[in-house]
Short mmCIF file of C-alpha atoms in Angstrom, two decimals:
data_model
loop_
_atom_site.label_atom_id
_atom_site.label_comp_id
_atom_site.label_asym_id
_atom_site.label_seq_id
_atom_site.Cartn_x
_atom_site.Cartn_y
_atom_site.Cartn_z
CA MET A 17 -15.52 -0.21 -12.63
CA ALA A 18 -18.98 -1.76 -12.46
CA ASP A 19 -20.68 -2.51 -9.16
CA ARG A 20 -20.46 -6.15 -8.10
CA ILE A 21 -23.55 -7.26 -6.16
CA LEU A 22 -23.00 -9.88 -3.49
CA PRO A 23 -25.96 -12.01 -2.42
CA SER A 24 -27.23 -11.46 1.07
CA VAL A 25 -26.54 -14.95 2.42
CA SER A 26 -25.74 -15.59 6.05
CA PRO A 27 -22.50 -17.60 6.39
CA ALA A 28 -24.05 -19.39 9.39
CA ALA A 29 -26.65 -20.90 7.08
CA VAL A 30 -24.00 -22.77 5.09
CA PRO A 31 -23.02 -26.15 6.63
CA GLY A 32 -19.24 -26.12 6.90
CA MET A 33 -16.90 -23.63 5.26
CA PRO A 34 -17.57 -23.23 1.52
CA ARG A 35 -14.78 -24.39 -0.78
CA ASP A 36 -13.45 -23.16 -4.07
CA PRO A 37 -14.08 -26.15 -6.38
CA SER A 38 -10.72 -25.86 -8.16
CA VAL A 39 -7.91 -28.19 -7.13
CA ASP A 40 -5.59 -25.21 -6.69
CA GLY A 41 -6.45 -21.54 -7.22
CA THR A 42 -2.98 -20.20 -7.92
CA LEU A 43 -3.36 -19.89 -11.70
CA ASP A 44 -6.87 -18.46 -11.27
CA LEU A 45 -5.46 -15.85 -8.88
CA MET A 46 -2.79 -14.91 -11.41
CA ARG A 47 -5.42 -14.64 -14.18
CA GLU A 48 -8.05 -12.77 -12.15
CA GLY A 49 -5.97 -10.60 -9.84
CA TYR A 50 -7.90 -8.23 -7.61
CA THR A 51 -11.31 -9.83 -8.16
CA PHE A 52 -10.26 -13.41 -7.27
CA ILE A 53 -11.73 -13.42 -3.75
CA MET A 54 -14.76 -11.20 -4.31
CA ASP A 55 -15.87 -13.17 -7.36
CA ARG A 56 -15.76 -16.46 -5.45
CA CYS A 57 -17.59 -14.94 -2.49
CA ARG A 58 -20.32 -13.89 -4.93
CA GLN A 59 -20.42 -17.30 -6.59
CA LEU A 60 -20.47 -19.22 -3.29
CA GLY A 61 -22.84 -16.84 -1.48
CA THR A 62 -20.49 -16.26 1.46
CA ASP A 63 -17.83 -13.96 2.88
CA VAL A 64 -15.50 -16.85 3.78
CA PHE A 65 -14.26 -19.80 1.75
CA GLU A 66 -11.39 -22.24 1.58
CA THR A 67 -9.07 -22.71 -1.38
CA ARG A 68 -5.54 -23.88 -2.09
CA LEU A 69 -2.79 -21.53 -3.22
CA MET A 70 0.63 -22.89 -4.13
CA LEU A 71 -0.85 -26.27 -3.06
CA LYS A 72 -1.40 -25.07 0.52
CA PRO A 73 -4.83 -24.54 2.15
CA VAL A 74 -5.86 -20.91 2.59
CA VAL A 75 -8.97 -19.24 3.98
CA CYS A 76 -10.13 -16.16 2.05
CA MET A 77 -12.44 -13.52 3.54
CA MET A 78 -13.95 -10.17 2.59
CA GLY A 79 -16.26 -7.52 4.02
CA ALA A 80 -16.42 -5.33 7.12
CA ALA A 81 -17.39 -8.16 9.51
CA ALA A 82 -14.51 -10.29 8.27
CA ALA A 83 -12.13 -7.34 8.65
CA ARG A 84 -13.26 -6.80 12.24
CA LEU A 85 -12.45 -10.45 12.95
CA PHE A 86 -9.15 -10.36 11.06
CA TYR A 87 -7.80 -7.49 13.15
CA GLU A 88 -8.43 -9.26 16.47
CA ASP A 89 -4.87 -10.00 17.60
CA THR A 90 -6.13 -12.71 19.95
CA ARG A 91 -7.37 -14.67 16.93
CA PHE A 92 -4.62 -14.07 14.36
CA GLU A 93 -0.86 -13.60 14.24
CA ARG A 94 1.48 -12.26 11.57
CA ALA A 95 4.59 -14.35 12.23
CA GLY A 96 5.15 -16.50 9.16
CA ALA A 97 1.94 -15.28 7.54
CA ALA A 98 3.39 -13.44 4.54
CA PRO A 99 4.25 -15.82 1.69
CA LEU A 100 7.98 -16.15 1.02
CA ARG A 101 7.69 -14.37 -2.33
CA LEU A 102 6.47 -11.28 -0.45
CA GLN A 103 9.22 -11.53 2.15
CA ARG A 104 11.83 -11.80 -0.60
CA THR A 105 10.54 -8.73 -2.41
CA LEU A 106 8.04 -6.39 -0.74
CA PHE A 107 8.66 -6.79 3.00
CA GLY A 108 12.08 -8.32 3.60
CA ARG A 109 12.68 -10.69 6.51
CA GLY A 110 12.64 -9.83 10.20
CA GLY A 111 10.68 -6.61 9.84
CA VAL A 112 7.81 -5.22 11.87
CA GLN A 113 5.12 -6.78 9.64
CA GLY A 114 6.02 -10.27 10.87
CA LEU A 115 6.03 -9.53 14.61
CA ASP A 116 3.29 -10.04 17.19
CA GLY A 117 2.49 -9.03 20.77
CA GLU A 118 4.96 -6.95 22.78
CA ALA A 119 7.71 -7.41 20.19
CA HIS A 120 5.44 -5.85 17.59
CA HIS A 121 4.34 -3.00 19.87
CA HIS A 122 7.94 -2.18 20.76
CA ARG A 123 9.18 -2.22 17.16
CA LYS A 124 6.16 -0.28 15.92
CA ALA A 125 6.87 2.43 18.49
CA LEU A 126 10.12 3.01 16.59
CA PHE A 127 8.15 3.88 13.46
CA LEU A 128 5.68 6.05 15.33
CA SER A 129 8.58 7.96 16.89
CA VAL A 130 9.56 9.28 13.44
CA LEU A 131 6.10 9.37 11.83
CA THR A 132 4.81 11.98 14.28
CA PRO A 133 2.52 14.73 12.97
CA GLU A 134 5.57 17.01 12.91
CA GLY A 135 7.67 14.41 11.09
CA VAL A 136 4.92 13.76 8.56
CA GLY A 137 4.56 17.51 8.03
CA HIS A 138 8.27 17.90 7.29
CA LEU A 139 8.25 15.08 4.76
CA VAL A 140 5.13 16.38 3.02
CA ASP A 141 6.72 19.83 2.82
CA ASP A 142 9.84 18.28 1.27
CA VAL A 143 7.71 16.52 -1.35
CA ARG A 144 5.88 19.77 -2.13
CA SER A 145 9.19 21.59 -2.59
CA GLN A 146 10.58 18.84 -4.81
CA TRP A 147 7.41 18.89 -6.92
CA LEU A 148 7.44 22.67 -7.43
CA PHE A 149 11.12 22.48 -8.35
CA GLN A 150 10.37 19.92 -11.06
CA VAL A 151 7.41 21.65 -12.71
CA PRO A 152 9.54 24.15 -14.72
CA ARG A 153 11.73 21.25 -15.84
CA TRP A 154 8.66 19.31 -17.00
CA ALA A 155 7.58 22.40 -18.93
CA ARG A 156 10.73 22.15 -21.08
CA ARG A 157 9.96 18.58 -22.14
CA ASP A 158 7.61 17.33 -24.84
CA GLN A 159 5.87 15.07 -22.37
CA VAL A 160 6.31 13.53 -18.94
CA VAL A 161 5.09 10.27 -17.43
CA LEU A 162 3.66 11.34 -14.10
CA PHE A 163 4.15 8.01 -12.31
CA ASP A 164 7.87 7.86 -13.13
CA GLU A 165 8.41 11.46 -12.08
CA VAL A 166 6.52 11.12 -8.80
CA GLU A 167 8.43 7.98 -7.82
CA GLU A 168 11.71 9.94 -8.13
CA ILE A 169 10.29 12.93 -6.22
CA LEU A 170 9.19 10.67 -3.37
CA CYS A 171 12.51 8.80 -3.34
CA ARG A 172 14.53 12.02 -3.12
CA ALA A 173 12.29 13.49 -0.46
CA VAL A 174 12.02 10.46 1.82
CA CYS A 175 15.75 9.74 1.67
CA GLY A 176 16.55 13.33 2.62
CA TRP A 177 13.97 13.26 5.40
CA ALA A 178 15.25 9.92 6.74
CA GLY A 179 18.91 11.02 6.78
CA VAL A 180 19.83 8.60 3.97
CA PRO A 181 22.54 10.06 1.70
CA LEU A 182 21.37 10.04 -1.93
CA PRO A 183 23.65 11.66 -4.50
CA GLU A 184 21.80 12.85 -7.60
CA SER A 185 23.72 10.31 -9.67
CA ASP A 186 22.13 7.52 -7.60
CA VAL A 187 18.51 8.71 -7.67
CA ALA A 188 17.41 6.73 -10.74
CA ARG A 189 19.09 3.52 -9.54
CA ARG A 190 17.71 3.67 -5.99
CA THR A 191 14.24 4.60 -7.24
CA ALA A 192 14.30 1.66 -9.64
CA ASP A 193 15.17 -0.75 -6.83
CA LEU A 194 12.42 0.57 -4.56
CA HIS A 195 10.00 0.40 -7.49
CA ALA A 196 10.99 -3.24 -8.07
CA LEU A 197 10.21 -4.17 -4.44
CA ILE A 198 6.70 -2.81 -4.86
CA ASP A 199 6.07 -4.05 -8.40
CA SER A 200 7.22 -7.65 -8.09
CA PRO A 201 5.33 -9.59 -5.36
CA GLY A 202 2.37 -10.52 -7.54
CA ALA A 203 4.43 -11.36 -10.60
CA LEU A 204 6.06 -14.41 -12.10
CA GLY A 205 9.21 -14.49 -14.18
CA PRO A 206 11.44 -11.47 -14.90
CA ARG A 207 9.37 -8.92 -12.97
CA HIS A 208 9.53 -11.03 -9.82
CA TRP A 209 13.25 -11.65 -10.19
CA ARG A 210 13.88 -7.92 -10.61
CA GLY A 211 12.21 -7.51 -7.23
CA ARG A 212 14.40 -10.18 -5.66
CA MET A 213 17.55 -8.56 -7.03
CA GLY A 214 16.35 -5.10 -6.05
CA ARG A 215 15.72 -6.33 -2.49
CA ALA A 216 19.26 -7.73 -2.25
CA ARG A 217 20.84 -4.51 -3.56
CA ALA A 218 18.70 -2.25 -1.37
CA GLU A 219 19.45 -4.24 1.79
CA ARG A 220 23.20 -4.24 1.10
CA TRP A 221 23.08 -0.47 0.56
CA MET A 222 21.12 0.17 3.72
CA ALA A 223 23.04 -2.29 5.92
CA LYS A 224 26.27 -0.50 5.01
CA LEU A 225 24.76 2.84 5.97
CA VAL A 226 23.60 1.40 9.31
CA LYS A 227 27.12 0.12 10.01
CA ASP A 228 28.59 3.50 9.02
CA VAL A 229 26.24 5.33 11.40
CA ARG A 230 27.11 3.00 14.26
CA ALA A 231 30.85 3.37 13.58
CA HIS A 232 30.48 7.19 13.35
CA ARG A 233 31.71 7.14 9.76
CA LEU A 234 28.45 8.80 8.66
CA ALA A 235 27.28 11.89 10.49
CA ILE A 236 23.51 12.39 10.37
CA PRO A 237 21.04 14.05 12.78
CA ASP A 238 20.35 11.95 15.87
CA ASP A 239 16.59 12.33 15.37
CA SER A 240 16.62 11.17 11.74
CA ALA A 241 14.91 7.92 10.86
CA LEU A 242 18.16 6.22 9.85
CA ALA A 243 19.83 7.19 13.14
CA ARG A 244 16.85 6.05 15.20
CA VAL A 245 16.72 2.66 13.48
CA ALA A 246 20.49 2.22 13.77
CA SER A 247 20.35 2.86 17.54
CA HIS A 248 17.10 0.99 18.25
CA ARG A 249 17.23 -1.86 20.75
CA ASP A 250 14.62 -4.57 20.87
CA LEU A 251 13.02 -5.97 24.02
CA ASP A 252 16.13 -8.05 24.74
CA GLY A 253 18.25 -4.88 24.86
CA GLN A 254 20.18 -5.80 21.72
CA LEU A 255 20.70 -3.64 18.66
CA LEU A 256 18.96 -4.86 15.55
CA THR A 257 21.26 -6.79 13.25
CA PRO A 258 22.43 -4.63 10.31
CA GLY A 259 20.25 -6.76 8.03
CA ILE A 260 17.06 -6.27 10.04
CA ALA A 261 17.85 -2.59 10.56
CA ALA A 262 18.19 -2.30 6.78
CA VAL A 263 14.77 -3.92 6.34
CA GLU A 264 13.21 -1.43 8.75
CA VAL A 265 14.74 1.64 7.09
CA LEU A 266 13.43 0.30 3.78
CA ASN A 267 10.05 -0.12 5.49
CA LEU A 268 10.00 3.68 5.69
CA LEU A 269 11.38 4.38 2.21
CA ARG A 270 9.49 1.76 0.19
CA PRO A 271 5.91 2.57 1.35
CA THR A 272 6.54 6.27 0.74
CA VAL A 273 7.62 5.62 -2.85
CA ALA A 274 4.59 3.32 -3.25
CA VAL A 275 2.29 6.34 -2.73
CA ALA A 276 3.23 7.34 -6.30
CA ARG A 277 0.54 4.86 -7.38
CA TRP A 278 -2.20 6.63 -5.45
CA ILE A 279 -0.98 10.00 -6.71
CA THR A 280 -1.13 8.71 -10.29
CA PHE A 281 -4.63 7.37 -9.66
CA ALA A 282 -5.54 10.80 -8.26
CA ALA A 283 -4.47 12.36 -11.58
CA LEU A 284 -6.55 9.74 -13.39
CA ALA A 285 -9.58 10.55 -11.21
CA LEU A 286 -9.22 14.27 -11.93
CA HIS A 287 -9.18 13.42 -15.63
CA GLU A 288 -11.95 10.81 -15.74
CA HIS A 289 -14.48 11.97 -13.17
CA GLY A 290 -16.09 15.22 -14.23
CA GLY A 291 -16.21 18.14 -11.82
CA GLN A 292 -13.55 16.86 -9.43
CA ARG A 293 -10.86 19.26 -10.61
CA GLU A 294 -13.17 22.23 -10.10
CA ARG A 295 -14.17 21.01 -6.63
CA ILE A 296 -10.52 20.69 -5.56
CA ALA A 297 -9.70 24.11 -7.03
CA ARG A 298 -12.52 25.80 -5.11
CA GLY A 299 -12.46 23.66 -2.00
CA ASP A 300 -10.43 23.54 1.18
CA ASP A 301 -8.07 20.89 2.53
CA ALA A 302 -11.03 18.85 3.78
CA GLU A 303 -12.43 18.67 0.25
CA ALA A 304 -9.08 17.45 -1.07
CA GLU A 305 -8.80 14.94 1.77
CA ARG A 306 -12.18 13.41 0.95
CA PHE A 307 -11.06 13.12 -2.67
CA ALA A 308 -7.82 11.41 -1.59
CA GLN A 309 -9.72 8.96 0.58
CA GLU A 310 -12.04 8.05 -2.28
CA VAL A 311 -9.00 7.51 -4.51
CA ARG A 312 -7.69 5.07 -1.90
CA ARG A 313 -11.05 3.27 -1.78
CA TYR A 314 -11.94 3.21 -5.45
CA TYR A 315 -8.66 2.34 -7.15
CA PRO A 316 -6.64 -0.88 -6.62
CA PHE A 317 -3.53 -0.77 -4.46
CA PHE A 318 -2.47 -4.03 -2.79
CA PRO A 319 -5.28 -6.58 -2.94
CA PHE A 320 -4.94 -8.70 0.22
CA VAL A 321 -3.35 -8.88 3.65
CA ALA A 322 -2.30 -12.14 5.31
CA ALA A 323 -2.32 -13.61 8.81
CA ARG A 324 -2.29 -17.03 10.48
CA VAL A 325 -4.82 -18.46 12.95
CA ARG A 326 -3.39 -18.51 16.51
CA GLN A 327 -5.68 -21.22 17.93
CA ASP A 328 -8.74 -23.09 16.69
CA PHE A 329 -11.91 -21.00 16.98
CA GLU A 330 -15.45 -20.80 15.65
CA TRP A 331 -16.91 -17.78 13.87
CA GLN A 332 -20.40 -17.64 12.37
CA GLY A 333 -20.52 -21.42 12.19
CA TYR A 334 -17.10 -21.79 10.55
CA THR A 335 -14.08 -23.45 12.11
CA PHE A 336 -10.73 -21.69 11.73
CA ARG A 337 -7.86 -24.12 12.27
CA ARG A 338 -4.65 -23.22 14.07
CA GLY A 339 -1.83 -22.30 11.70
CA ARG A 340 -4.09 -21.80 8.67
CA ARG A 341 -3.13 -18.86 6.49
CA VAL A 342 -5.94 -16.34 6.01
CA LEU A 343 -6.22 -13.67 3.32
CA LEU A 344 -8.44 -10.62 3.83
CA ASP A 345 -9.59 -9.02 0.58
CA ILE A 346 -8.99 -5.26 0.70
CA TYR A 347 -10.20 -4.51 -2.82
CA GLY A 348 -13.38 -6.57 -2.37
CA THR A 349 -14.13 -4.96 0.99
CA HIS A 350 -13.76 -1.52 -0.61
CA HIS A 351 -16.25 -2.52 -3.34
CA ASP A 352 -18.81 -4.30 -1.17
CA PRO A 353 -22.29 -2.82 -1.80
CA ARG A 354 -23.36 -3.76 1.72
CA SER A 355 -20.88 -1.18 3.05
CA TRP A 356 -20.70 1.27 0.14
CA ALA A 357 -23.67 2.52 -1.87
CA ARG A 358 -22.86 2.21 -5.58
CA PRO A 359 -19.24 1.15 -4.95
CA GLY A 360 -18.44 1.36 -8.67
CA ALA A 361 -19.06 5.13 -8.63
CA PHE A 362 -16.37 7.66 -7.66
CA ARG A 363 -17.97 9.76 -4.89
CA PRO A 364 -15.67 11.61 -2.46
CA ASP A 365 -18.67 12.79 -0.41
CA ARG A 366 -18.83 9.28 1.04
CA PHE A 367 -16.20 10.57 3.46
CA LEU A 368 -18.17 13.55 4.74
CA ASP A 369 -18.68 11.55 7.94
CA GLY A 370 -15.02 10.57 8.11
CA GLY A 371 -15.61 7.16 6.56
CA GLY A 372 -17.94 5.56 9.10
CA ASP A 373 -17.15 2.01 10.22
CA PRO A 374 -13.32 1.74 10.19
CA TYR A 375 -13.55 -1.93 9.25
CA ARG A 376 -15.08 -1.22 5.86
CA PHE A 377 -12.13 0.99 4.81
CA LEU A 378 -8.64 -0.44 5.19
CA PRO A 379 -6.28 0.86 2.49
CA GLN A 380 -3.32 0.22 4.81
CA GLY A 381 -5.00 -1.87 7.46
CA THR A 382 -7.29 -0.70 10.23
CA GLY A 383 -7.70 -0.81 13.98
CA ASN A 384 -5.51 0.75 16.67
CA LEU A 385 -2.56 2.55 15.11
CA ARG A 386 -0.25 2.05 18.07
CA THR A 387 -0.95 -1.54 19.03
CA GLY A 388 -2.55 -3.10 15.95
CA HIS A 389 -1.35 -3.94 12.46
CA ARG A 390 -2.53 -0.77 10.76
CA CYS A 391 0.37 0.70 8.79
CA PRO A 392 2.09 3.51 10.74
CA GLY A 393 2.45 5.42 7.46
CA ASP A 394 -1.30 5.58 6.81
CA GLU A 395 -1.60 9.29 7.65
CA LEU A 396 1.51 10.07 5.61
CA ALA A 397 0.05 8.32 2.56
CA LEU A 398 -3.21 10.25 2.91
CA GLU A 399 -1.42 13.59 3.30
CA LEU A 400 0.86 12.97 0.33
CA THR A 401 -2.10 12.03 -1.87
CA ARG A 402 -4.04 15.09 -0.74
CA VAL A 403 -1.20 17.57 -1.19
CA CYS A 404 -0.10 16.22 -4.56
CA THR A 405 -3.69 16.34 -5.79
CA GLN A 406 -3.80 20.02 -4.85
CA LEU A 407 -0.46 20.58 -6.64
CA LEU A 408 -1.87 18.99 -9.80
CA VAL A 409 -4.86 21.34 -9.69
CA ARG A 410 -3.49 24.59 -8.29
CA SER A 411 0.21 24.76 -9.17
CA MET A 412 0.36 23.59 -12.77
CA ARG A 413 -1.55 23.19 -15.99
CA TYR A 414 -1.17 20.35 -18.48
CA THR A 415 -2.96 18.49 -21.24
CA VAL A 416 -3.70 14.78 -21.29
CA PRO A 417 -2.99 13.36 -24.76
CA PRO A 418 -4.60 10.19 -26.12
CA GLN A 419 -3.05 7.22 -24.33
CA ASP A 420 -3.86 3.87 -22.75
CA LEU A 421 -5.31 4.72 -19.34
CA ARG A 422 -6.87 1.32 -18.72
CA VAL A 423 -6.33 -0.19 -15.27
CA ASP A 424 -5.73 -3.92 -15.60
CA LEU A 425 -7.10 -5.63 -12.49
CA THR A 426 -5.23 -8.81 -13.37
CA ARG A 427 -1.90 -7.05 -12.80
CA ILE A 428 -0.84 -6.76 -9.16
CA PRO A 429 -0.10 -4.02 -8.22
CA ALA A 430 -2.18 -2.18 -10.82
CA LEU A 431 -1.52 1.15 -12.49
CA PRO A 432 -2.85 3.03 -15.54
CA ALA A 433 -1.10 1.32 -18.44
CA SER A 434 0.56 4.52 -19.70
CA GLY A 435 1.66 5.75 -16.26
CA PHE A 436 -0.39 8.91 -17.04
CA VAL A 437 1.32 10.96 -19.74
CA MET A 438 1.10 14.76 -19.55
CA ARG A 439 1.99 17.34 -22.21
CA ASP A 440 2.15 21.14 -22.35
CA VAL A 441 3.06 21.35 -18.67
CA ARG A 442 3.35 24.85 -17.27
CA ALA A 443 3.53 26.37 -13.81
CA VAL A 444 0.78 28.67 -12.51
#
């Protein structure tokens, strides 16, 4: 991935907010994918511009200063910010992502109550055990597609951890539905509709389990994630509806399965960037963590996050209008040469200082974990990527046959085209 140099132009020097000259940018976004915002910022000489997407006005931003602004809750809100196609696939409706203020803090506390350091440790241990169990099975096959295998490992592990019953006969079906939720938001046609259908099936499945827990037809540990969500009461003292409770359980399962993409990119980085495998083999957990963080910076995950302007305000000479949807470019911020020296190079040592300014690195949001809109599963995602990287290096050997490992930045979410095929797998 080549470095993209942005001109050093002060937004305040531009009279009025710059505009994308196209009538509507939707088709351009579909064609360009992850680089849509950063390319226009480069062309317009700014970090902020207006465009139209799906015929509606949108403000697009990138860079650390824009991220610092975006995560000011007094300026932006999340209610109604996510486009409907994301609500109908990736997020669901009524979940924590669309809440603000005290309602958001209260609901987020539910997630933090299960994603404690101890809870994260248990889930990571379950994933490690599942992985080591699968390695001898992979050794008996001609080849394995790592991405497909890791999605199933993560689905099994997170369901067991959350108290969600998952018979072995259902693993492939439930994994496919969770995959569809993640894979469909940026798509048109059949891939998007698979996500819509997967969302409907997954919510029916989970709503039934919530009802069974409440009616004592399903006995699970009281401290499991499913039990905690089923018994959670919002600020009004009412239980969540079964539908919203289902959305929130899926908001634990789905992001965990999504980490399969970072783990696959970690395998790609070990293969493509010379010396990294040896460094992980010789190094400690801190070495592997820096590698995992650079994977999360360098490779594409989800490209943007959305919010709406609470009230009119001015920032660096630009007027942000109440109700306007705003997109913050994650991928562009992670590849901004003003924040990252040689951003097109894979260099884990960037994180020797812990990453520096938290607003230049936002793989799952940034800011205060308890009160802000940073994903409560951020530490879990980092730990899973670190541990699975170490498993790839220290617990198995494999060969990487010729295959299509290109990462298409026009496909959202992106992945190596082959899913990373491995042959001659053996345990060590």
